[in-house]
Short mmCIF file of C-alpha atoms and ligand atoms in Angstrom, two decimals:
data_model
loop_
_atom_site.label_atom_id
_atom_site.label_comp_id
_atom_site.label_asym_id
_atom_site.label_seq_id
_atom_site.Cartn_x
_atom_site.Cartn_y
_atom_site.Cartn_z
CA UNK A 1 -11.92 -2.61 41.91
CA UNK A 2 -11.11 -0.22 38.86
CA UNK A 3 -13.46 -0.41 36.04
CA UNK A 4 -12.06 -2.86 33.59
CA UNK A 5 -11.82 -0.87 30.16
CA UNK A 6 -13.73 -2.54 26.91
CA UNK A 7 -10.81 -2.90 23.65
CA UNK A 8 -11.28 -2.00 20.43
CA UNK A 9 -11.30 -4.26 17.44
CA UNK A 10 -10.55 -3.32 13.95
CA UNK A 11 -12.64 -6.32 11.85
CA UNK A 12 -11.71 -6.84 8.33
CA UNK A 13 -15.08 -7.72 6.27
CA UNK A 14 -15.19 -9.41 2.59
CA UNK A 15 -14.48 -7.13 -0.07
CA UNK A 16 -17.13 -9.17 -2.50
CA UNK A 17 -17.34 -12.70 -1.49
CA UNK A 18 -19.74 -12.95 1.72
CA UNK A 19 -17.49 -16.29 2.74
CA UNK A 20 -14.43 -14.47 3.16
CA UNK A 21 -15.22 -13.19 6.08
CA UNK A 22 -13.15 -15.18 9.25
CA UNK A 23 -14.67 -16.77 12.55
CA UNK A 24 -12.85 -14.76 14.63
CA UNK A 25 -14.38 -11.71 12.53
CA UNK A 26 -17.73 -13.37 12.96
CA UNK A 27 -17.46 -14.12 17.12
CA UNK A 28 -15.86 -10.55 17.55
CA UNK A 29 -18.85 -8.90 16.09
CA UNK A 30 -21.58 -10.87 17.76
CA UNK A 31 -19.83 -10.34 21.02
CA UNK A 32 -18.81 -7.10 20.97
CA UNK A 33 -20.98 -4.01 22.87
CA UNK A 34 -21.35 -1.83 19.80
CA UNK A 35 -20.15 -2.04 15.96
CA UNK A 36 -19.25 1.79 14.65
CA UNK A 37 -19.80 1.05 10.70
CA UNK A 38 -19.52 3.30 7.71
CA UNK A 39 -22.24 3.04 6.34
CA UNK A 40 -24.77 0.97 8.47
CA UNK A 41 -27.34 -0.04 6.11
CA UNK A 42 -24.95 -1.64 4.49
CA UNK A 43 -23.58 -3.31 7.58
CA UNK A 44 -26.87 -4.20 8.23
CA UNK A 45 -27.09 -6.47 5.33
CA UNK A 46 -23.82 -8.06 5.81
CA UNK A 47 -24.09 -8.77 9.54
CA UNK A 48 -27.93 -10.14 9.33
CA UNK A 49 -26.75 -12.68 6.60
CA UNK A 50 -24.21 -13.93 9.65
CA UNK A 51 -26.71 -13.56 12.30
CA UNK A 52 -25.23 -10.44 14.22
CA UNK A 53 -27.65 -8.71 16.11
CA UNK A 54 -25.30 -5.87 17.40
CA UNK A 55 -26.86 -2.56 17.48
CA UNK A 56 -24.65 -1.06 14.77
CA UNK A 57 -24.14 3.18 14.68
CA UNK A 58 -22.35 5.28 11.84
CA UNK A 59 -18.76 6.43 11.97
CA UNK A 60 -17.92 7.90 8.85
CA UNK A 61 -15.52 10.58 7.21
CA UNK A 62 -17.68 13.50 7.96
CA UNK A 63 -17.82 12.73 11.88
CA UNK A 64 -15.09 10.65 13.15
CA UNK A 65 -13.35 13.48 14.61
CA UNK A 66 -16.52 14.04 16.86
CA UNK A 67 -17.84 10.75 17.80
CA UNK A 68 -14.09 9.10 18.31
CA UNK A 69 -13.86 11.14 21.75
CA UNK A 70 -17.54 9.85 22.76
CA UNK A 71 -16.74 6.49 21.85
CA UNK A 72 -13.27 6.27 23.84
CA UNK A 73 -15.14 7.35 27.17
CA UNK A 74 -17.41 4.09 26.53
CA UNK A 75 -14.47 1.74 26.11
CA UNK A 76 -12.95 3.51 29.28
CA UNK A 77 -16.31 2.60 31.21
CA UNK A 78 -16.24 -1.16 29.82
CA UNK A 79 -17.88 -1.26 26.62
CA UNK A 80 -15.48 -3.06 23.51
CA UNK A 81 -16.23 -2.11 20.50
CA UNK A 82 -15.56 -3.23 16.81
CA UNK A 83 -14.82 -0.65 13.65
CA UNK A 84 -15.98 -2.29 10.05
CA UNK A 85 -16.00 -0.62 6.95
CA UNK A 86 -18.36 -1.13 3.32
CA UNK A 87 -15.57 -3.52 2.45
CA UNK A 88 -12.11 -4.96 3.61
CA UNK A 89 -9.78 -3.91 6.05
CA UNK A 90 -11.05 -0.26 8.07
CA UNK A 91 -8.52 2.37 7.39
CA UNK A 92 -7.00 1.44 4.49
CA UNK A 93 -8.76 3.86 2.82
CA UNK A 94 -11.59 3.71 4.58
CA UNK A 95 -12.40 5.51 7.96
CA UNK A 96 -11.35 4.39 11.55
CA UNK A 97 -7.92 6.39 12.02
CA UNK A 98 -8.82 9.46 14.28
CA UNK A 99 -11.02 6.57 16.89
CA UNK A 100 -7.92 4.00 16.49
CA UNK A 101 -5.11 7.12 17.48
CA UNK A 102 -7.36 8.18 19.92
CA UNK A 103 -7.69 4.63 21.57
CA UNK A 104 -4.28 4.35 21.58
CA UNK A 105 -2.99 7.24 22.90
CA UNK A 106 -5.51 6.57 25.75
CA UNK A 107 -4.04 3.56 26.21
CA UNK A 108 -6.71 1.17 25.09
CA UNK A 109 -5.64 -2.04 23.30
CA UNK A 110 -6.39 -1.82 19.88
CA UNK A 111 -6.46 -5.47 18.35
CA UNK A 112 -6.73 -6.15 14.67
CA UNK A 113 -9.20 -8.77 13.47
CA UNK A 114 -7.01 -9.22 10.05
CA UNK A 115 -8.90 -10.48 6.65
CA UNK A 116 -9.46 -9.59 3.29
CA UNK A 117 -8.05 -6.08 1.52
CA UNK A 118 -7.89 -5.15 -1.63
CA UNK A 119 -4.49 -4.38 -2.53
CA UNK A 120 -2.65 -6.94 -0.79
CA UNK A 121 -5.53 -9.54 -2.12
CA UNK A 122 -4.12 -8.15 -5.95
CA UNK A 123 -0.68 -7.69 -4.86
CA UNK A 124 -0.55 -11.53 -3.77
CA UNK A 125 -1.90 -12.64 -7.59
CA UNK A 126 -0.01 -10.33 -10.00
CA UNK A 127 3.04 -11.49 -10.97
CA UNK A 128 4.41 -8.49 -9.70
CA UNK A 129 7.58 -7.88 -7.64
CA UNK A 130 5.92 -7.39 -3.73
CA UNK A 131 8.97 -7.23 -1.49
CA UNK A 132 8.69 -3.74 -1.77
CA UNK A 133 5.67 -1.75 -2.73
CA UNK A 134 4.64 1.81 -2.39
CA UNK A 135 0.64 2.25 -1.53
CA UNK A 136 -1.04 5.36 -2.77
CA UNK A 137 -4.81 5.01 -1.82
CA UNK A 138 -7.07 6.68 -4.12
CA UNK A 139 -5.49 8.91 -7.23
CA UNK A 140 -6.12 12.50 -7.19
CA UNK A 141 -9.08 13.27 -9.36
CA UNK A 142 -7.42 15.70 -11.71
CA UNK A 143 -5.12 14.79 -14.32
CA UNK A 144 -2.26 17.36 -13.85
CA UNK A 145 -2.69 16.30 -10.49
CA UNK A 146 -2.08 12.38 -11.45
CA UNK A 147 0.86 13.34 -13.90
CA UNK A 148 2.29 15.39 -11.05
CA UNK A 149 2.26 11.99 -8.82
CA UNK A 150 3.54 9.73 -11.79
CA UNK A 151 6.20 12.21 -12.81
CA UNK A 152 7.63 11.80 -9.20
CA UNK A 153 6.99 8.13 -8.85
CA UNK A 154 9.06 7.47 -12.40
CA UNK A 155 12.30 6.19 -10.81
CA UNK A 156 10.72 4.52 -7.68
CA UNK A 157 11.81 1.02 -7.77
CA UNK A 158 9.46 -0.24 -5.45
CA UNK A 159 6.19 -1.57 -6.96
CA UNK A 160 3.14 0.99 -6.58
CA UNK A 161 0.05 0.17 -6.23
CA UNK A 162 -3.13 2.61 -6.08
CA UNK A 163 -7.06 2.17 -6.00
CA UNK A 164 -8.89 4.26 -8.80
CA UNK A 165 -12.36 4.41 -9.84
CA UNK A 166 -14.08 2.76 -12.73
CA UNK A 167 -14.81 6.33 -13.94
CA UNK A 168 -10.97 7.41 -14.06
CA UNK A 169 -9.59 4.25 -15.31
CA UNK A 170 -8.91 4.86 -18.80
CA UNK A 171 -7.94 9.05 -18.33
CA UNK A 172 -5.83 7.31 -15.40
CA UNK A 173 -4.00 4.90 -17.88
CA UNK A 174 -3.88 7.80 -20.58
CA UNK A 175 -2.09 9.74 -17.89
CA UNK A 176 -0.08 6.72 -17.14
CA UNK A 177 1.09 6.34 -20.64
CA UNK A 178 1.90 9.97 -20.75
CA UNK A 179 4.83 9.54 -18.61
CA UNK A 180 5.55 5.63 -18.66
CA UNK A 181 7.16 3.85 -21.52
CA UNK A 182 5.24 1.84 -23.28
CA UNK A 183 6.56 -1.22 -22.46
CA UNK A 184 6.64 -0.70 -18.79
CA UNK A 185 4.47 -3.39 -17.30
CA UNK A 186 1.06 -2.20 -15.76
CA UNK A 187 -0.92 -5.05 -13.46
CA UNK A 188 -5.04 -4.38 -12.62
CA UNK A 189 -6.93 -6.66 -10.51
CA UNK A 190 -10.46 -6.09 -11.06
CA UNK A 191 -13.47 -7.08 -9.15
CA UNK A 192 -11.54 -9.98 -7.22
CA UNK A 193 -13.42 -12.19 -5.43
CA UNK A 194 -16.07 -11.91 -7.38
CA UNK A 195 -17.88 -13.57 -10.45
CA UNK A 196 -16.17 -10.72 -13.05
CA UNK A 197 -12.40 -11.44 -11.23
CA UNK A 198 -10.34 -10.16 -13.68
CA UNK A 199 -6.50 -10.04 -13.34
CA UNK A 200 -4.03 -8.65 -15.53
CA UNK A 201 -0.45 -8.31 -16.44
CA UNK A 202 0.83 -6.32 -19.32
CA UNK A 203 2.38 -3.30 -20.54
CA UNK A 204 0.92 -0.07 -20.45
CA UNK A 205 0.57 -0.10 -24.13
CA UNK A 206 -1.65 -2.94 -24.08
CA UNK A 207 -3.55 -2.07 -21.02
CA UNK A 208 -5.02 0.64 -22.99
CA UNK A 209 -5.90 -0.89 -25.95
CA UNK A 210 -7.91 -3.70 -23.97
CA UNK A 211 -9.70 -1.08 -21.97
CA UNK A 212 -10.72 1.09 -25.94
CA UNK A 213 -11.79 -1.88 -26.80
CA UNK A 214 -13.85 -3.81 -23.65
CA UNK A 215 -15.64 -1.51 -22.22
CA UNK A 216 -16.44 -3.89 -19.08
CA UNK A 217 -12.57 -3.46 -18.15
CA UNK A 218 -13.73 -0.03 -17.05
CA UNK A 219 -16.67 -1.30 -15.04
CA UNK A 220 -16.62 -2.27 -11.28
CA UNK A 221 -13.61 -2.22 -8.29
CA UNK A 222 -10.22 -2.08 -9.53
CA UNK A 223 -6.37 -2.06 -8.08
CA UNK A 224 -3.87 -0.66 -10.27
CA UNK A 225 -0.34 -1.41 -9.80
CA UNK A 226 3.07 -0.60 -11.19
CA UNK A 227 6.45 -1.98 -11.80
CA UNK A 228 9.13 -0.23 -10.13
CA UNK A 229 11.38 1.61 -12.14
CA UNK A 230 14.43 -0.84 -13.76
CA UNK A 231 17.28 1.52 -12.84
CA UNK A 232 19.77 -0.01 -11.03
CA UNK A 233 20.95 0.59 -7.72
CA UNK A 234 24.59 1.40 -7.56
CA UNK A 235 26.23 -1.48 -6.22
CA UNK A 236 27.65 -0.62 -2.59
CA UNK A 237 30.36 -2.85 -2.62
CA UNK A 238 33.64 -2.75 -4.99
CA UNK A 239 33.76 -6.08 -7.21
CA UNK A 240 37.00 -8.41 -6.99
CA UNK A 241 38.39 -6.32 -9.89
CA UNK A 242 37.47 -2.88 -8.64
CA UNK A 243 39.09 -3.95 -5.16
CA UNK A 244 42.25 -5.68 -6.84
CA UNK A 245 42.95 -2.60 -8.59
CA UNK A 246 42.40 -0.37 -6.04
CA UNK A 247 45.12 -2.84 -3.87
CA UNK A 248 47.63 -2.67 -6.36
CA UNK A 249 47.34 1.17 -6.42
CA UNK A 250 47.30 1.63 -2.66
CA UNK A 251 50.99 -0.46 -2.41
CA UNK A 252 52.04 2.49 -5.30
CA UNK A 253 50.35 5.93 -4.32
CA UNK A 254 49.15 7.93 -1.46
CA UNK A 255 45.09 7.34 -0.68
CA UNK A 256 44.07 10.54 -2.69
CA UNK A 257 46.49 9.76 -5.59
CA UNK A 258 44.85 6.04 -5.25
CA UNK A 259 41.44 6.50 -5.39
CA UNK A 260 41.38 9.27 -7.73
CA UNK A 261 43.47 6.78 -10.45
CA UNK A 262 41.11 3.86 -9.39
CA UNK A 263 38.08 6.16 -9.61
CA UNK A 264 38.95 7.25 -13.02
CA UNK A 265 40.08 3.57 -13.82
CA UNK A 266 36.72 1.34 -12.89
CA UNK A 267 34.25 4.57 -13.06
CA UNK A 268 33.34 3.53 -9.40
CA UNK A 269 32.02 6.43 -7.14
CA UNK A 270 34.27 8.40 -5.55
CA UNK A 271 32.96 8.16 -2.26
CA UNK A 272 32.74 4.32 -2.38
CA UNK A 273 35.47 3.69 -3.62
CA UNK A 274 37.46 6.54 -0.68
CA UNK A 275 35.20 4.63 2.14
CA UNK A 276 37.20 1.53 0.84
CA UNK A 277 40.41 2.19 0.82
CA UNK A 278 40.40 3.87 3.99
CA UNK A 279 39.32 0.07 5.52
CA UNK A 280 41.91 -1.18 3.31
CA UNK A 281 44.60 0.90 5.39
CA UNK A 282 42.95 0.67 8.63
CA UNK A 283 42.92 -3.22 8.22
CA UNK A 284 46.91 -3.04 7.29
CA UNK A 285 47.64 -0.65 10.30
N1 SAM B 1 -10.63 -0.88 2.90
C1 SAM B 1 -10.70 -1.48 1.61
C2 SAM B 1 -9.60 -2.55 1.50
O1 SAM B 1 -9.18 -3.09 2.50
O2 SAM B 1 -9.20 -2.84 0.40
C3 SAM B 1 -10.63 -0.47 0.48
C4 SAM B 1 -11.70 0.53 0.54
S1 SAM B 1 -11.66 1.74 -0.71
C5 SAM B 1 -12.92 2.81 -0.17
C6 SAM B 1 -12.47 0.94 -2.05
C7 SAM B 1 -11.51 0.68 -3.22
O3 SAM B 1 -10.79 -0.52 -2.98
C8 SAM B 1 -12.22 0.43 -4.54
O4 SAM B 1 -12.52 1.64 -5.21
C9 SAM B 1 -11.20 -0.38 -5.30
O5 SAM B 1 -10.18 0.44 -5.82
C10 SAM B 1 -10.63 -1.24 -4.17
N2 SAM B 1 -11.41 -2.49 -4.05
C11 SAM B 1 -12.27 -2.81 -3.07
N3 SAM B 1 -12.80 -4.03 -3.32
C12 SAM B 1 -12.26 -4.47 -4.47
C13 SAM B 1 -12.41 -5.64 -5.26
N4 SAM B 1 -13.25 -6.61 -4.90
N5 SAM B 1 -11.69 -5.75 -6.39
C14 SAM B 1 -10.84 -4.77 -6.76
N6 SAM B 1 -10.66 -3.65 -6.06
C15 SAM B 1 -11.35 -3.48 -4.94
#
């Protein structure tokens, strides 16, 4: 019989409160072979406070390229194994990726133990608009580089949402306000799950005043997030008007004649309002 191969677990761990940290999370790690952690003295205190003897070994940035091919041969000859990070969900980020791809593409079953992560854990309490978001990781550390990202992020409509360090904050939100109106509404959830959880919705104006002024805003972990950009979409559709007079033009003119009067008329797109009237004439055919 074939050597059954191990899997390989990706285990979310608290990112500040010690109970949010699942069953499953908690079985997975006692039970798998070996636990590849970032930084293992810190695992160490997190998994003796659950009782998880596992021996524990260090897969960080600087050699995850490396060890991911070593570990992969042990899953193929049995052993499962379980990636954690210092906090939250591994590769999100956090090391993991280069191991998880290579798993994967040797078709090992990769299976998520999901739990806590910081920027869905501030997403979910903001106030924000989360249908859509755009995630950014952590900010370049320059500030031309930050205004570089902000000036292109201006008319994205989708929420974004970015980690940044207590030590950037405030030249982060100067940079912010550099581009931003000052109105445009700013969230930060700071140190959540913790006893200094702090979350905030406000404009970018304000944001900055409360940081000049309480110097523990710019202390401990924080998620930054943005409103998407207000402009509106272009509607894809005609409305009843657009379409009646587009109709009544149609029974009078040629298609050309018809949409370039109608364009002209309801200030429509050209191309929209073309697209329609052709299904207009294909529907009378
Ligand atoms: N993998 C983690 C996750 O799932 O959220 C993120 C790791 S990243 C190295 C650490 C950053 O996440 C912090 O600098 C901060 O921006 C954010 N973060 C982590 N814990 C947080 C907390 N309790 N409150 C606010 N932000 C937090």
């Amino acid at each position: 019989m074939p050597n059954q191969q191990g899997k390989l677990y990706v285990v979310a761990t608290p990112i500040g409160n010690l109970a949010d940290f699942s069953i499953r999370a908690i079985e997975t790690l006692q039970q798998v072979d070996l636990i590849c952690a970032e930084d293992t003295r810190h695992a160490r205190t997190l998994l003796q406070q659950h009782g998880i003897t596992t021996h524990c070994i260090a897969l960080h940035q600087h050699n995850e390229q490396q060890t991911a091919d070593r570990l992969v041969q042990k899953i193929k000859q049995g052993a499962s194994l379980a990636i954690i990070s210092d906090a939250g969900t591994p590769l999100i980020s956090d090391p993991g990726m280069p191991l998880v791809a290579l798993a994967q593409a040797e078709d090992i079953i990769v299976s998520p133990i999901p739990g806590a992560c910081a920027l869905i854990a501030a997403l979910s309490a903001s106030g924000l608009a989360v249908t859509r978001f755009s995630f950014f990781g952590f900010l370049p550390r320059t500030s031309s580089a930050r205004i570089s990202l902000f000036k292109q992020q201006k008319n994205n409509t989708e929420t974004w949402v970015f980690y940044e360090s207590c030590h950037r904050i405030y030249a982060c939100l100067q940079d912010l306000a550099s581009v931003l109106a000052p109105e445009h509404e700013i969230a930060i959830a700071r140190e959540i799950t913790k006893l200094h959880e702090t979350i905030i919705k406000t404009s970018i104006k304000d944001i900055l005043i409360l940081f000049a002024q309480d110097s523990n805003m710019q202390r401990g972990e924080l998620v930054v997030m943005i409103s998407g950009s207000q402009i509106e979409k272009k509607p894809d559709v005609l409305t009843e008007q657009q379409l009646k007079t587009l109709k009544i033009l149609l029974t009078e003119c040629s298609i050309k004649t018809a949409v370039k009067l109608a364009t002209e008329i309801t200030g429509v797109r050209k191309k929209l309002m073309y697209q329609t009237a052709l299904e207009l004439s294909a529907m009378q055919k």
